[in-house]
Coordinates of C-alpha atoms in Angstrom, one line a residue:
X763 CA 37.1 11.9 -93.3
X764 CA 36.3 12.0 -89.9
X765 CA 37.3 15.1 -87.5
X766 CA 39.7 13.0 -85.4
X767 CA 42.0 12.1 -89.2
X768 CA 41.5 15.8 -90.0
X769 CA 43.3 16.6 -86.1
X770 CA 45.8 14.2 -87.2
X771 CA 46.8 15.6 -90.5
X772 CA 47.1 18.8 -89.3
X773 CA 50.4 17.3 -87.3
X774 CA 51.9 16.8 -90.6
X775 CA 52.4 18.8 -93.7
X776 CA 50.5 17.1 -96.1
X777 CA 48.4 20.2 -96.9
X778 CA 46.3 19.9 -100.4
X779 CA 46.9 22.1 -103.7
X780 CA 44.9 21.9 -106.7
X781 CA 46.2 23.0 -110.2
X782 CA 50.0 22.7 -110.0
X783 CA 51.6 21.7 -112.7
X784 CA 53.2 17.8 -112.6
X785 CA 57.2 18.3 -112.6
X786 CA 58.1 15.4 -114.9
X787 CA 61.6 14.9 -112.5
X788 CA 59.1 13.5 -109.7
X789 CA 58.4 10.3 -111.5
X790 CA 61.3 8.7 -109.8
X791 CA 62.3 9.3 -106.4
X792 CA 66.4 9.1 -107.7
X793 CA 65.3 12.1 -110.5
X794 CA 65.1 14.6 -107.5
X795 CA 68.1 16.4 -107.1
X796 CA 68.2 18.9 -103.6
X797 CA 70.6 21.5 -103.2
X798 CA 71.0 23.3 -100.1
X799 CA 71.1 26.9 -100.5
X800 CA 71.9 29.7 -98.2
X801 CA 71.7 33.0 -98.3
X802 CA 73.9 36.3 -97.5
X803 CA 72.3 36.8 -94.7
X804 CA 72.1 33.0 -93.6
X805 CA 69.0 31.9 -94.1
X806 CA 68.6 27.8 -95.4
X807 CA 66.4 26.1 -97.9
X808 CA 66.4 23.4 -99.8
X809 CA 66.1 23.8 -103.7
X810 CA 64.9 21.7 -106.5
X811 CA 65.6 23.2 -109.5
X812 CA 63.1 22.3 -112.9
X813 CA 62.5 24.5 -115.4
X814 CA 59.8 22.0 -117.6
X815 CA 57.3 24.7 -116.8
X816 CA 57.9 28.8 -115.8
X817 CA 56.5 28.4 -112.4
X818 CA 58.4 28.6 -109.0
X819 CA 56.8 26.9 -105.9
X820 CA 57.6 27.3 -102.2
X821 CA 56.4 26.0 -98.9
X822 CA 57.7 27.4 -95.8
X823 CA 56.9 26.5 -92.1
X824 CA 58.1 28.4 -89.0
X825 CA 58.7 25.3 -86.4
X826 CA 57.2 25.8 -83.1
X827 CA 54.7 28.2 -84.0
X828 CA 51.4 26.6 -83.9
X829 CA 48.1 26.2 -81.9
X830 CA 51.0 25.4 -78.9
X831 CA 51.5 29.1 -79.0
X832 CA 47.8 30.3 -78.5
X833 CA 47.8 32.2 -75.2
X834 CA 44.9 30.8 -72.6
X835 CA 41.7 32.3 -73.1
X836 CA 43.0 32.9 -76.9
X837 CA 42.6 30.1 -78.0
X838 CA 42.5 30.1 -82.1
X839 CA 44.9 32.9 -82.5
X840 CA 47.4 31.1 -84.8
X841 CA 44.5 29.6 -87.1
X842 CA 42.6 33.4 -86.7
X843 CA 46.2 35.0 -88.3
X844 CA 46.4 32.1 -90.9
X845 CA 43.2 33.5 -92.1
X846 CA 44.2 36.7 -92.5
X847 CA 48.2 37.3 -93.7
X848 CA 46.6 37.5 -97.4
X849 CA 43.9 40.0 -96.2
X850 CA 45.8 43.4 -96.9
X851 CA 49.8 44.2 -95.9
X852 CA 51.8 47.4 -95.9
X853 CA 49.5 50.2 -98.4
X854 CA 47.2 47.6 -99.6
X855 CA 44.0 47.1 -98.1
X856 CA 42.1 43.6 -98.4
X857 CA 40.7 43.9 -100.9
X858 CA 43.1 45.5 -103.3
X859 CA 45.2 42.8 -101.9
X860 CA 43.0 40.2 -103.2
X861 CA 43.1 41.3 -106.7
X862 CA 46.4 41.9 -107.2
X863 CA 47.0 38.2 -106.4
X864 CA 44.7 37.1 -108.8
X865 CA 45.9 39.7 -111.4
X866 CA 49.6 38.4 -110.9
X867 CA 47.8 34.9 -110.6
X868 CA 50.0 34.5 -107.4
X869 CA 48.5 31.4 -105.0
X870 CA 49.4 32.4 -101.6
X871 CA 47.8 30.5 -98.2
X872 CA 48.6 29.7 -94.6
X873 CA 47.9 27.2 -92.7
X874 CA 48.5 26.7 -88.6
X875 CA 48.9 23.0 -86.8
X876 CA 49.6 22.3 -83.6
X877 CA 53.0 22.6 -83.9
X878 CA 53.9 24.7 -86.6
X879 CA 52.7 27.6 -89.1
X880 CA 53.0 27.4 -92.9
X881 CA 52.7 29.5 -95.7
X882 CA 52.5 28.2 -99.5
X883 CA 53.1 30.4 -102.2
X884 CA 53.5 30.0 -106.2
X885 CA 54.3 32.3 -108.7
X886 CA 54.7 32.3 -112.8
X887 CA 57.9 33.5 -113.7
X888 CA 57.4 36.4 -115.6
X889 CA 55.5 38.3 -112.3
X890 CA 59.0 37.0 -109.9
X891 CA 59.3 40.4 -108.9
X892 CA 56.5 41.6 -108.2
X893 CA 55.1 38.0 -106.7
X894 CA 58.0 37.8 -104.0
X895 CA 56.9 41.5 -103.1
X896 CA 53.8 40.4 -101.9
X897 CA 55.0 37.4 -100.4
X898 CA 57.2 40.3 -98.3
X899 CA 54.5 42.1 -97.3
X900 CA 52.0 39.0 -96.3
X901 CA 55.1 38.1 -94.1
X902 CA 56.5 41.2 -92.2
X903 CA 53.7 44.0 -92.6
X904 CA 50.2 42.5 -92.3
X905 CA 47.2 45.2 -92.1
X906 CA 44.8 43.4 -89.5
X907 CA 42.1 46.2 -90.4
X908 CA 39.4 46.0 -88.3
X909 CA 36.7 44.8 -91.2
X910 CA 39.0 41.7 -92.6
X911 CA 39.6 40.7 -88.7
X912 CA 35.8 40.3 -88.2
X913 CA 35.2 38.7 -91.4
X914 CA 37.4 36.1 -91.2
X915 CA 36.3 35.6 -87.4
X916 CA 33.2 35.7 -88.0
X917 CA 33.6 32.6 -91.1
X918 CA 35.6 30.1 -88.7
X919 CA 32.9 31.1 -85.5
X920 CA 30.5 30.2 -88.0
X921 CA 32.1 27.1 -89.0
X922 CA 32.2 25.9 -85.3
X923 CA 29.2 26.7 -84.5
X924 CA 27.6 24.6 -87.4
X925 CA 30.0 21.3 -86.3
X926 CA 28.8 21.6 -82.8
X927 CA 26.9 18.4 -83.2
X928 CA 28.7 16.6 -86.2
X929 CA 29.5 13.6 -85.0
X930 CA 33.1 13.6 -86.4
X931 CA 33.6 16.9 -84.6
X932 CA 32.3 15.3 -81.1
X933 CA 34.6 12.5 -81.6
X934 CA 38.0 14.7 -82.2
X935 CA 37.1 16.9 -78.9
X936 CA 36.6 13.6 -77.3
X937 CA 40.3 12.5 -78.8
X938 CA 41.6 16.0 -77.2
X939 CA 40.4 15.7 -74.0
X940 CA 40.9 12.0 -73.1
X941 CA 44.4 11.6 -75.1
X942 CA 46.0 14.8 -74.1
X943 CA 44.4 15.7 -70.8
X944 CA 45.8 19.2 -69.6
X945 CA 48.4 19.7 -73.1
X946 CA 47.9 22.3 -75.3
X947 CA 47.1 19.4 -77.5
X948 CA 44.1 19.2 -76.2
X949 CA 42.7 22.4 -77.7
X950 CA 41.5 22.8 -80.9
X951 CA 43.2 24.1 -83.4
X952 CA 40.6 26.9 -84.5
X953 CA 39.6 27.5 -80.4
X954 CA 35.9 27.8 -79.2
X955 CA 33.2 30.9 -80.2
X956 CA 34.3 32.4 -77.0
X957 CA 38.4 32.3 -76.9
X958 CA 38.4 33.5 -80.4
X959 CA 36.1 36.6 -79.9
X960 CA 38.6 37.3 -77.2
X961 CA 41.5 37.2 -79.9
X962 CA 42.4 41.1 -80.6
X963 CA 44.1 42.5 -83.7
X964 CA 46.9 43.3 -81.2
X965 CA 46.8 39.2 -80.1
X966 CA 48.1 38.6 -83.7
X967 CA 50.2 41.4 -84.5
X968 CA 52.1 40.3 -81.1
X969 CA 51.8 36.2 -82.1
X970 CA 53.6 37.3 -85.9
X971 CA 56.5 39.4 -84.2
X972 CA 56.9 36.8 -81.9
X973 CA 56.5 33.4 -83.2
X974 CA 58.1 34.3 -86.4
X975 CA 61.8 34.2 -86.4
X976 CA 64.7 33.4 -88.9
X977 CA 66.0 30.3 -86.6
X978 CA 62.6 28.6 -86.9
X979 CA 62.0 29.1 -90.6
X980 CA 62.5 26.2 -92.7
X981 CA 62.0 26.4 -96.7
X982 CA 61.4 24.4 -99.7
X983 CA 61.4 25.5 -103.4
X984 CA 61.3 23.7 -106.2
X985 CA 60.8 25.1 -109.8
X986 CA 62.5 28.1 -112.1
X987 CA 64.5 29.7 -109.9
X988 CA 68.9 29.1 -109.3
X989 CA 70.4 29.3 -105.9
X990 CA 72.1 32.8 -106.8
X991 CA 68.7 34.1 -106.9
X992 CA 66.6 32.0 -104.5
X993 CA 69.6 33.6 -101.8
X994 CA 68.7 36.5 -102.7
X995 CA 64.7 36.6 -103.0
X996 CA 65.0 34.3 -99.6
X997 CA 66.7 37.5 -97.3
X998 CA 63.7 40.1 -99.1
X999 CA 61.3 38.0 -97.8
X1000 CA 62.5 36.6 -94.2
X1001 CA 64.6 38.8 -93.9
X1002 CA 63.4 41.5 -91.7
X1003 CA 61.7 38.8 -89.6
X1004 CA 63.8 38.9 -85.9
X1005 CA 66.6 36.5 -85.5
X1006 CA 65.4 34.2 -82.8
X1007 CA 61.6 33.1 -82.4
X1008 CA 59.9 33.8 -78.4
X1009 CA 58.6 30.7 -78.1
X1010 CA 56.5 29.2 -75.0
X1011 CA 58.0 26.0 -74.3
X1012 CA 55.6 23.2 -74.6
X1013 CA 56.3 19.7 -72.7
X1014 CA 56.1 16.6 -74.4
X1015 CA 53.0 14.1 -73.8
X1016 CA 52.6 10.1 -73.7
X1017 CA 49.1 9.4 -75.2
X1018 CA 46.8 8.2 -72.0
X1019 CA 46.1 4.3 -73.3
X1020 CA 43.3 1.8 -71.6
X1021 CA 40.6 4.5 -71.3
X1022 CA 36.9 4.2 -73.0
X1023 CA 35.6 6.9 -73.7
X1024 CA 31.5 7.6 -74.8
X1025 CA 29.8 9.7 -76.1
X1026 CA 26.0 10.0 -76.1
X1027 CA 24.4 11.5 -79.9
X1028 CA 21.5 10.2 -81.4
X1029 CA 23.0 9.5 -85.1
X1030 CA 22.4 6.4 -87.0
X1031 CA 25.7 5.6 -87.3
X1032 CA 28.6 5.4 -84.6
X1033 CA 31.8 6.7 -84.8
X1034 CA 34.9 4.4 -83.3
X1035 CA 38.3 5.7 -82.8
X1036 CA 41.6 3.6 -81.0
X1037 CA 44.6 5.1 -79.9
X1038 CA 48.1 3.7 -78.9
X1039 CA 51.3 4.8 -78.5
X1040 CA 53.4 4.9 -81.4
X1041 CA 57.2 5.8 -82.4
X1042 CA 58.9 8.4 -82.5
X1043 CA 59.7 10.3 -86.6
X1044 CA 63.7 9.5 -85.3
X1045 CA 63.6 6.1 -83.6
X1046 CA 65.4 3.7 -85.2
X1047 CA 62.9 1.2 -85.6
X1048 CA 60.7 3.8 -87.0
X1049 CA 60.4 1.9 -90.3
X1050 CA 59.4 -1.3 -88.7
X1051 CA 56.6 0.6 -86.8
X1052 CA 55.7 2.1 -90.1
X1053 CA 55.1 -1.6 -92.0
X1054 CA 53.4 -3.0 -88.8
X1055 CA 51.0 -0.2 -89.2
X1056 CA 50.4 -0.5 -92.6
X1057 CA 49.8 -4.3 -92.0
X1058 CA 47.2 -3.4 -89.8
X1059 CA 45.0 -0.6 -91.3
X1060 CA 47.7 1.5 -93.3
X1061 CA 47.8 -0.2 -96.5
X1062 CA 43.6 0.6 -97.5
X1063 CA 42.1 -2.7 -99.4
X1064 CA 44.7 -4.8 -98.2
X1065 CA 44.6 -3.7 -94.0
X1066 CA 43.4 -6.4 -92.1
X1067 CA 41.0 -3.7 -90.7
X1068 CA 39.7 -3.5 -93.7
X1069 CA 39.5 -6.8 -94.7
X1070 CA 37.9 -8.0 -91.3
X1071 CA 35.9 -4.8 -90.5
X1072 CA 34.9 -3.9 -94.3
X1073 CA 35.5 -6.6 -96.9
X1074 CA 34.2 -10.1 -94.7
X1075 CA 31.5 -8.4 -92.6
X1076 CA 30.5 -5.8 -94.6
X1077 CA 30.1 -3.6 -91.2
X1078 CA 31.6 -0.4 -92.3
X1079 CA 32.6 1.4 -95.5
X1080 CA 36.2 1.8 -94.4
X1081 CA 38.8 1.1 -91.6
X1082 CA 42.3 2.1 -91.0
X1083 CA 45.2 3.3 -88.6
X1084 CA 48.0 5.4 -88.9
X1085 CA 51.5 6.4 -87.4
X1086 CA 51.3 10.1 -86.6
X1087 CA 53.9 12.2 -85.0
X1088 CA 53.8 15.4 -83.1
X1089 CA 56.5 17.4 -82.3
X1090 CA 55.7 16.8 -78.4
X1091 CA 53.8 13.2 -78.7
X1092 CA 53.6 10.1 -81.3
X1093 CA 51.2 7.9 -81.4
X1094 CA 49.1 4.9 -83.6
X1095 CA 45.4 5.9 -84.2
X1096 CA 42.6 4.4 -86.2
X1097 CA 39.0 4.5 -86.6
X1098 CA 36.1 3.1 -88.3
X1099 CA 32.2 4.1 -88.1
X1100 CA 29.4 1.7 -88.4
X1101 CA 25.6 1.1 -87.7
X1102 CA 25.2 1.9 -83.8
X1103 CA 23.6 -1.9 -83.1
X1104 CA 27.4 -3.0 -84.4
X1105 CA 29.1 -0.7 -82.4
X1106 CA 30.2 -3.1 -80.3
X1107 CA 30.7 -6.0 -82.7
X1108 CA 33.6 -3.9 -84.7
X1109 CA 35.3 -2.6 -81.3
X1110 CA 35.7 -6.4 -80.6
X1111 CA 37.0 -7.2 -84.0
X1112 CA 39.7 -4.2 -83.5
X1113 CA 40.8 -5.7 -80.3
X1114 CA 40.9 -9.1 -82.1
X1115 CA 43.4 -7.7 -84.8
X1116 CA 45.3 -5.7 -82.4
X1117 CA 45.8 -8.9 -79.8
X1118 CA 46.7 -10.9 -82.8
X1119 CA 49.1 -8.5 -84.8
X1120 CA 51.3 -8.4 -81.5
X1121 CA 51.2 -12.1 -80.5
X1122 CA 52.0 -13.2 -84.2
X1123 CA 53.4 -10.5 -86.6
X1124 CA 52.6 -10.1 -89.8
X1125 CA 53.2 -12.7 -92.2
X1126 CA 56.4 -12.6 -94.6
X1127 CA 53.8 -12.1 -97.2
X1128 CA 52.6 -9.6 -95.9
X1129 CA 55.4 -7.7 -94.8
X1130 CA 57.0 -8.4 -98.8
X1131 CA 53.6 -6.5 -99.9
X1132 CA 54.0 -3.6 -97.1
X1133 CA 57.2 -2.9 -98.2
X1134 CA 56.5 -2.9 -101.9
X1135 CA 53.6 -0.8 -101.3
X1136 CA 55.2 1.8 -99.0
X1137 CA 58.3 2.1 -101.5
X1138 CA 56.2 2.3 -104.7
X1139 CA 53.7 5.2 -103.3
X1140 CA 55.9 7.4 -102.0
X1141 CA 56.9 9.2 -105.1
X1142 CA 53.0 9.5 -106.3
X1143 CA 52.2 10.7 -102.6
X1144 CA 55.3 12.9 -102.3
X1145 CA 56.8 14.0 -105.8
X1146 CA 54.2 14.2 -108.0
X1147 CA 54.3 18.3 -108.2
X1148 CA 56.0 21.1 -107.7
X1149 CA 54.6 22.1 -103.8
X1150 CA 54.2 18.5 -103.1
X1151 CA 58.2 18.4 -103.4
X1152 CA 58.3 22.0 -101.5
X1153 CA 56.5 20.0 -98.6
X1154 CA 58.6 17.4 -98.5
X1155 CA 61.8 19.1 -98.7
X1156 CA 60.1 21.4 -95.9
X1157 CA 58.9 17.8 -93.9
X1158 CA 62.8 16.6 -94.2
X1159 CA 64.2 19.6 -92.5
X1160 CA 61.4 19.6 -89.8
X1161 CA 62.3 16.0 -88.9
X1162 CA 66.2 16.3 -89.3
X1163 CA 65.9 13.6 -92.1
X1164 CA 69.2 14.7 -94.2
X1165 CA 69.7 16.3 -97.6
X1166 CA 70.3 12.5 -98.6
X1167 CA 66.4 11.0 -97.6
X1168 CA 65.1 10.1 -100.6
X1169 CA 67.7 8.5 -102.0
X1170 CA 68.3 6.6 -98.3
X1171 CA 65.1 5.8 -98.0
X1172 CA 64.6 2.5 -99.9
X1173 CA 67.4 1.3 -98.0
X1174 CA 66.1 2.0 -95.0
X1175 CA 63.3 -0.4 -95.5
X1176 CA 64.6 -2.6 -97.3
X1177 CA 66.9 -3.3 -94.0
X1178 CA 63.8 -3.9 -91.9
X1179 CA 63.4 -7.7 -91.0
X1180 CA 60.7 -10.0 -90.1
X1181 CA 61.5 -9.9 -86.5
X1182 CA 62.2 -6.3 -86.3
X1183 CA 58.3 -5.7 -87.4
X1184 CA 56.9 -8.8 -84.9
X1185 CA 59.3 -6.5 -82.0
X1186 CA 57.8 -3.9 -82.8
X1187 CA 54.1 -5.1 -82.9
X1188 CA 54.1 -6.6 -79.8
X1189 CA 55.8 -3.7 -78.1
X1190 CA 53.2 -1.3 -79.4
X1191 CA 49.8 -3.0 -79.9
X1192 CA 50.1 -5.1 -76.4
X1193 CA 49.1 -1.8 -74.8
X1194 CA 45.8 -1.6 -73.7
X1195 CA 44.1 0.7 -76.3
X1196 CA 42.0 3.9 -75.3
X1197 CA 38.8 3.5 -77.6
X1198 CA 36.5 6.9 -78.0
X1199 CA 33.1 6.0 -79.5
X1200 CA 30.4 8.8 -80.7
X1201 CA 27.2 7.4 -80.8
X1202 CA 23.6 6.5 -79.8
X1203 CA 23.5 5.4 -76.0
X1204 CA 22.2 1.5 -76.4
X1205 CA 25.8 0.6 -78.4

């Protein structure tokens, strides 16, 4: 996976967890049953209750609070405190800390986006008590002792010093800088060498008091746990966090289209990205972006990026595109990387496809398979364990999607027509595309 997909997954929620155990309620989207749950003191989640296994899962995201939040000249603060909430809180040093996790065989990580800042955490049953405890202290009382802070800095500097010159890495600053010109979206996520040695331990105590708040917490649980008790494990935790979040406001963005962008590397292979703009997560014809996309390079083997760039030229080992949506910008992004002396070959060919998605639509064969495809995945993609249903109970509150998705959902593209998806091509992929190539000079 190239550096420029990895920038775009961090705009979702979609973050990986090995070894949770498959809730057998996920195998069909209408088995999920959501509660809503609030607590005494007020604070919302979203609940699905399973007991097949003694485990209880959570994923929790405080809206807002991302990368957009890193202070200029900071840059990396947010990804610098994801790094470190686990490394020692209240009396317990780091590595105490450490170990009583794995004693408890508590899984507890962070993660920070652009736009937001997540926690997932999972506990066994029979250590509740004790689990949630720790969860409390990760959240409200973080140590940030001084040899943890310089450890953890010291592993991401060390990771972006040894990317300086991957190609994938080239091409996602290039992304940044030409897309989102001037945004905080144009920063990465994990800052430069410089910005993050500027990061004190003061930086991130002052980014957790203040980009933490009730009002920009949003929760999903699913496992053995009932609402009684998830009310009241949900005010020891986020409780003492303050009621309203200090949040810089951040403006929203329309992807800068028609540029070409190059960059010079000597690397046998070159990297091609496109960008567009795309929909927004609460337009109505959302849907009918979504199948015009996977038409194009969504839908893997069956793309017609794929099939022209991969399967009938053999000039690549894969091609694709995807819908993403920030909470300041949307937009429709691919890439593909070939041999540099068909460099420009395979940018013609995604010109070609683009052009002719948005003169003729997509077939009704096509669309038929698009929509099968899209409605048969999500359940494998979405429900297949206990934090993957946490994220997506977390995803459907960040995007104001109602208690009532899942079970909508079918509906909703079921309702799409052939001409809604042919609007909606030629609306999108007429625009000029930017196209950001990383590469030896001669292609």
């Amino acid at each position: 996976m190239t550096a420029f997909f990895q920038t775009i997954r961090r705009a979702s929620l979609a973050l990986g967890f090995t070894g949770i155990a498959s809730l057998g309620l996920a195998t069909a989207a209408e088995a999920v049953d959501i509660r809503e749950v609030t607590s005494p003191g007020g604070i919302k989640a979203l609940l699905v209750e399973d007991y097949t296994n003694p485990l209880i899962a959570m994923r929790f995201a405080f809206e807002g609070a991302g990368s957009t939040q890193d202070k200029p000249g900071r840059e990396g603060t947010a990804n610098l405190l994801s790094g470190l909430l686990d490394e020692g809180a209240g009396e317990i040093g780091s590595q105490a800390f450490q170990a009583k996790l794995d004693e408890l065989g508590i899984s507890l990580s962070y993660d920070a986006g652009y736009d937001n800042f997540s926690g997932n955490f999972r506990t066994i049953v029979e250590n509740e008590d004790a689990a949630f405890d720790m969860l409390r202290l990760s959240v409200n009382e973080p140590r940030f002792d001084e040899e943890p802070v310089a450890r953890i800095r010291g592993q991401i500097a060390a990771g972006i010093v040894s990317q300086e010159n991957d190609p994938g890495t080239l091409a996602s600053k290039a992304f940044r800088a030409t897309v989102f010109p001037n945004h905080p979206y144009s920063r990465p996520v994990e800052g430069t060498v410089e910005t993050l040695n500027a990061v004190t331990a003061e930086d991130l105590r002052t980014f957790r008091s203040t980009a933490f708040g009730r009002d920009n917490l949003v929760v999903g649980v699913v496992g053995a746990i009932d609402a009684q008790t998830l009310g009241r494990r949900l005010d020891e935790v986020f409780g003492p966090l303050r009621a309203t979040a200090e949040l810089t406001p951040v403006p929203d963005v329309q992807p800068v289209t028609g540029k070409v962008e190059a960059v010079t590397l000597d690397v046998p292979q070159t990297q091609i990205q496109f960008v567009l703009p795309g929909v927004k997560r609460d337009a109505p014809d959302f849907f009918a972006a979504y199948l015009a996309n996977h038409v194009l390079g969504g839908g893997s083997f069956t793309s017609r990026l794929y099939q022209e760039i991969r399967e009938k030229r053999g000039l690549a080992y894969g091609a694709g595109s995807s819908l993403s949506n920030y909470d300041h910008a949307s937009l429709l992004a691919g890439s593909t990387a070939t041999r540099a002396d068909k460099a420009t070959e395979s940018v013609g060919i995604i010109r070609e496809q683009l052009k002719r998605l948005a003169e003729e639509g997509p077939t009704a064969d096509e669309l038929a398979k698009a929509k099968a495809f899209v409605k048969g995945s999500y359940a494998v993609q979405n429900l297949s364990s206990s934090l993957s249903i946490a994220s997506t109970l977390v995803g459907i509150q960040l995007d104001d999607l109602g208690i009532d998705y899942i079970d909508r959902r079918q509906g909703l593209i079921d309702a799409v027509t052939l001409d809604d998806v042919k609007a909606i091509a030629k609306r999108l992929l007429s625009v000029e595309p930017t196209v950001i190539t990383v590469g030896p000079a001669a292609a």
